[in-house]
C-alpha positions as MATLAB code, in Angstrom:
seq = 'MKYTVITGASSGIGYEAALAFAARGKNIILAARRTDELENLKLRIAEIDPHLDVVIRTVDLSIAAKVHEFYESLQDYSIETWINNAGFGNFASVGEQNLPKIEQMLHLNIEALTILSSLYVRDYAEVEGTQIINISSGGGYTIVPDAVTYCATKFYVSAFTEGLAQELKGKNAAMQAKVLAPAATETEFAERAFDLDQFEYEGRVPKFHTAEQMAGFLLDLYDSEKVVGIVDGLTYDFELRDPIFPYAARAASKPQNES';
ca = [
      20.744   -1.011    9.741;
      17.916   -1.119    7.163;
      14.185   -0.777    7.715;
      10.900   -1.638    6.056;
       8.173    0.997    6.473;
       4.550   -0.123    6.572;
       1.720    2.373    6.846;
      -1.742    1.269    7.986;
       0.024   -1.318   10.145;
      -2.444   -1.509   13.049;
      -4.671   -4.158   11.410;
      -5.341   -6.218    8.343;
      -2.811   -6.633    5.566;
      -0.434   -4.076    7.096;
      -0.410   -5.920   10.383;
       0.200   -9.320    8.808;
       2.794   -7.859    6.427;
       4.748   -6.570    9.409;
       4.790  -10.054   10.941;
       5.811  -11.565    7.606;
       8.717   -9.155    7.061;
       9.782   -9.573   10.691;
       9.907  -13.343   10.117;
      12.496  -12.578    7.417;
      14.595  -10.593    9.927;
      13.603   -7.142    8.742;
      13.603   -4.154   11.069;
      10.216   -2.482   10.875;
       8.826    1.061   11.047;
       5.088    0.849   11.857;
       2.700    3.724   11.129;
      -0.992    4.044   11.936;
      -3.464    6.080   13.974;
      -3.921    3.583   16.874;
      -0.954    3.550   19.216;
      -2.238    0.671   21.333;
      -2.557   -1.591   18.320;
       0.941   -0.700   17.169;
       2.347   -1.411   20.648;
       0.610   -4.838   20.590;
       2.091   -5.548   17.183;
       5.527   -4.583   18.423;
       5.167   -7.178   21.174;
       4.152   -9.779   18.583;
       7.277   -8.997   16.500;
       9.459   -9.312   19.618;
       8.137  -12.869   20.006;
       9.280  -13.603   16.429;
      12.701  -12.047   16.830;
      13.596   -9.993   19.944;
      16.697   -8.600   18.211;
      14.741   -6.625   15.598;
      14.303   -2.910   15.940;
      10.665   -1.889   15.758;
       9.835    1.844   15.451;
       6.326    3.213   16.032;
       4.887    6.334   14.505;
       1.350    7.296   15.462;
       0.031    9.486   12.641;
      -3.148   10.336   10.709;
      -1.998   10.292    7.141;
      -5.218   11.830    5.865;
      -3.751   15.181    6.967;
      -1.172   16.409    4.435;
       0.981   18.302    6.975;
       1.205   15.107    9.098;
       2.324   13.137    6.025;
       5.315   15.457    5.522;
       6.101   15.436    9.275;
       5.999   11.624    9.309;
       8.445   11.311    6.433;
      10.810   13.898    7.845;
      10.796   12.023   11.184;
      12.437    9.067    9.440;
      15.484   10.882    8.055;
      17.855    9.081   10.391;
      16.757    5.630    9.197;
      17.961    3.776    6.115;
      14.794    2.529    4.385;
      15.086   -0.375    1.916;
      11.339   -1.013    1.464;
       8.373    1.309    1.647;
       4.845   -0.169    1.725;
       1.958    2.318    1.359;
      -0.878    0.256    2.781;
      -2.907    2.839    4.608;
      -6.285    3.486    2.971;
     -10.001    2.761    3.310;
     -13.057    2.244    1.155;
     -16.588    3.442    0.833;
     -19.772    1.877   -0.491;
     -22.510    4.321   -1.554;
     -23.874    5.770   -4.758;
     -22.120    8.959   -5.863;
     -25.081   11.170   -5.196;
     -25.571    9.740   -1.698;
     -22.065    9.336   -0.446;
     -20.876   10.997    2.777;
     -18.706   13.803    1.453;
     -16.624   14.425    4.613;
     -15.728   10.732    4.580;
     -15.003   10.912    0.819;
     -12.718   13.861    1.302;
     -10.776   11.982    3.979;
     -10.589    8.932    1.671;
      -9.202   11.036   -1.167;
      -6.632   12.569    1.143;
      -5.472    9.196    2.382;
      -5.795    6.914   -0.624;
      -4.366    9.378   -3.150;
      -2.682   12.391   -1.615;
      -0.743   10.709    1.192;
       0.318    7.843   -1.056;
       1.556   10.225   -3.729;
       3.457   12.402   -1.300;
       5.154    9.492    0.451;
       5.956    7.754   -2.804;
       7.454   10.924   -4.318;
       9.588   11.633   -1.265;
      10.867    8.084   -1.075;
      11.665    7.967   -4.777;
      13.455   11.336   -4.530;
      15.725   10.065   -1.765;
      16.176    6.360   -2.626;
      15.675    5.776   -6.379;
      19.352    5.095   -6.920;
      19.877    2.891   -3.857;
      20.355   -0.764   -4.748;
      17.805   -3.200   -3.333;
      15.075   -0.630   -2.631;
      11.419   -1.228   -3.366;
       8.172    0.711   -3.056;
       4.963   -1.336   -2.942;
       1.617    0.435   -3.035;
      -1.521   -1.407   -2.037;
      -4.333   -1.008   -4.590;
      -7.278   -3.279   -5.043;
      -9.112   -5.430   -7.600;
     -11.232   -2.257   -7.616;
      -8.193   -0.499   -9.010;
      -8.671   -2.452  -12.251;
     -12.465   -3.069  -12.295;
     -15.173   -0.587  -11.312;
     -17.500   -2.016   -8.640;
     -21.130   -0.860   -8.371;
     -21.776    1.538   -5.454;
     -18.013    1.882   -4.961;
     -17.241    4.200   -7.898;
     -15.328    6.805   -5.922;
     -13.345    4.224   -3.987;
     -12.471    2.371   -7.161;
     -11.403    5.618   -8.764;
      -8.913    6.199   -5.928;
      -7.514    2.712   -6.481;
      -7.396    3.153  -10.248;
      -5.185    6.132   -9.424;
      -2.979    3.989   -7.135;
      -2.624    1.332   -9.849;
      -1.920    3.750  -12.675;
       0.410    5.896  -10.578;
       2.438    2.892   -9.367;
       2.600    1.183  -12.758;
       3.658    4.464  -14.344;
       6.308    4.967  -11.654;
       7.614    1.445  -12.315;
       7.895    2.241  -16.054;
       9.570    5.566  -15.287;
      12.130    4.001  -12.972;
      12.849    1.263  -15.497;
      13.292    3.842  -18.265;
      15.844    5.614  -16.203;
      17.653    2.384  -15.238;
      17.067    3.296  -11.605;
      17.921    0.827   -8.869;
      14.547    1.045   -7.179;
      11.584   -1.208   -8.131;
       7.975   -0.003   -7.855;
       5.170   -2.574   -7.491;
       1.447   -2.616   -6.877;
      -0.564   -5.203   -4.984;
      -4.274   -5.564   -5.892;
      -6.200   -7.749   -3.437;
      -9.814   -8.916   -3.889;
     -12.061   -9.332   -0.858;
      -9.876   -9.796    2.212;
     -10.959  -10.471    5.760;
      -9.881   -7.227    7.440;
     -11.519   -4.154    8.997;
     -12.091   -2.819    5.443;
     -15.769   -3.700    5.225;
     -16.576   -2.214    8.627;
     -15.055    1.086    7.632;
     -16.510    1.019    4.098;
     -20.016    0.247    5.250;
     -19.787    2.223    8.523;
     -20.531   -0.911   10.582;
     -19.376   -1.892   14.073;
     -18.764   -5.473   12.969;
     -18.793   -7.427    9.696;
     -18.489  -11.205    9.402;
     -16.984  -12.404    6.115;
     -17.769  -16.078    6.651;
     -21.234  -16.815    5.260;
     -21.659  -13.333    3.740;
     -18.780  -13.143    1.235;
     -18.590  -16.102   -1.179;
     -14.830  -15.926   -1.624;
     -12.170  -14.055    0.271;
      -8.591  -14.291    1.502;
      -7.327  -13.764    5.004;
      -5.002  -10.890    5.725;
      -2.293  -13.456    6.430;
      -2.737  -14.952    2.970;
      -2.541  -11.504    1.368;
       0.673  -10.799    3.294;
       2.020  -14.032    1.793;
       1.089  -12.767   -1.692;
       2.788   -9.451   -0.844;
       5.998  -11.326   -0.170;
       5.663  -13.223   -3.452;
       5.430   -9.860   -5.219;
       8.335   -8.550   -3.223;
      10.472  -11.497   -4.246;
       9.537  -11.272   -7.936;
      10.673   -9.070  -10.824;
       7.028   -8.382  -11.759;
       5.253   -5.041  -11.236;
       1.717   -6.178  -10.468;
       0.452   -8.736   -7.982;
      -3.304   -9.178   -8.509;
      -6.033  -11.486   -7.272;
      -8.299  -12.727  -10.003;
     -11.791  -11.586   -9.070;
     -13.446  -14.773  -10.330;
     -11.046  -17.607   -9.400;
      -9.353  -15.766   -6.494;
      -6.003  -17.074   -7.834;
      -3.036  -14.761   -7.252;
      -1.120  -13.689  -10.307;
       2.188  -11.910  -10.821;
       2.003   -9.784  -13.956;
       3.751   -7.144  -15.986;
       2.166   -3.634  -16.055;
      -1.456   -3.786  -17.166;
      -2.192   -0.206  -18.192;
      -0.879    1.031  -21.555;
       2.238    3.181  -21.290;
       3.277    5.645  -24.027;
       7.061    5.481  -23.866;
       8.849    8.736  -24.599;
      10.267    9.016  -28.062;
      13.960    8.422  -28.340;
      14.638   11.930  -29.600;
      12.704   15.132  -30.029;
      11.663   16.013  -33.572;
      13.862   18.555  -35.249;
      12.359   21.840  -36.357;
      12.055   22.134  -40.123;
      14.343   24.695  -41.671;
];
């Protein structure tokens, strides 16, 4: 029995992605901090297909030790797809940003994603049909005013994942690595980023996608041979692309020492 792991599954893109993969008959491992929301999602999945196995892991992935514990807790499962979706944003100038929040964001957006990606690649790189999909942002390819630190974390996600994809390809590994870069999406993102109790996208954001639409784009990326799935920040069209960042491929052979 094979499973799809989705972190940050209690809401937004992660929540809708779980429903989308369940609709394809995939067994799901759900990870997030809010147990009640995960239990509700499990019930939704049961309505789609009561025969699917849905595993819940309540975990705060901004704590490094918990990240390792979470991965180790899944050793008895065969994982065919790993989706690192957990993350959050922040809008404030660099000199005025809330540093405890920033530290947590760095731990979650960068550290947890790197640890989980590394462990999954270590164990599954040579397993046919495996994929790792990391969720970045349009802000992982364009720096947004008053979101410099957040964008920097997503530049890391984009560069790390594109580089991993190139590395796996260079080794002829079975696994594919891909990065999804949404633009504005109607989720809890804005509430967390702006520290608000509620944020209405309609009427305040000129263009945006729903989380359900983004989950559909995620499946398009999953089905493709491309590395990058990105929303154009102007047209809001979704594009499947080859790696965007330059990659200096290793030379075929090391230079010989002169005699």
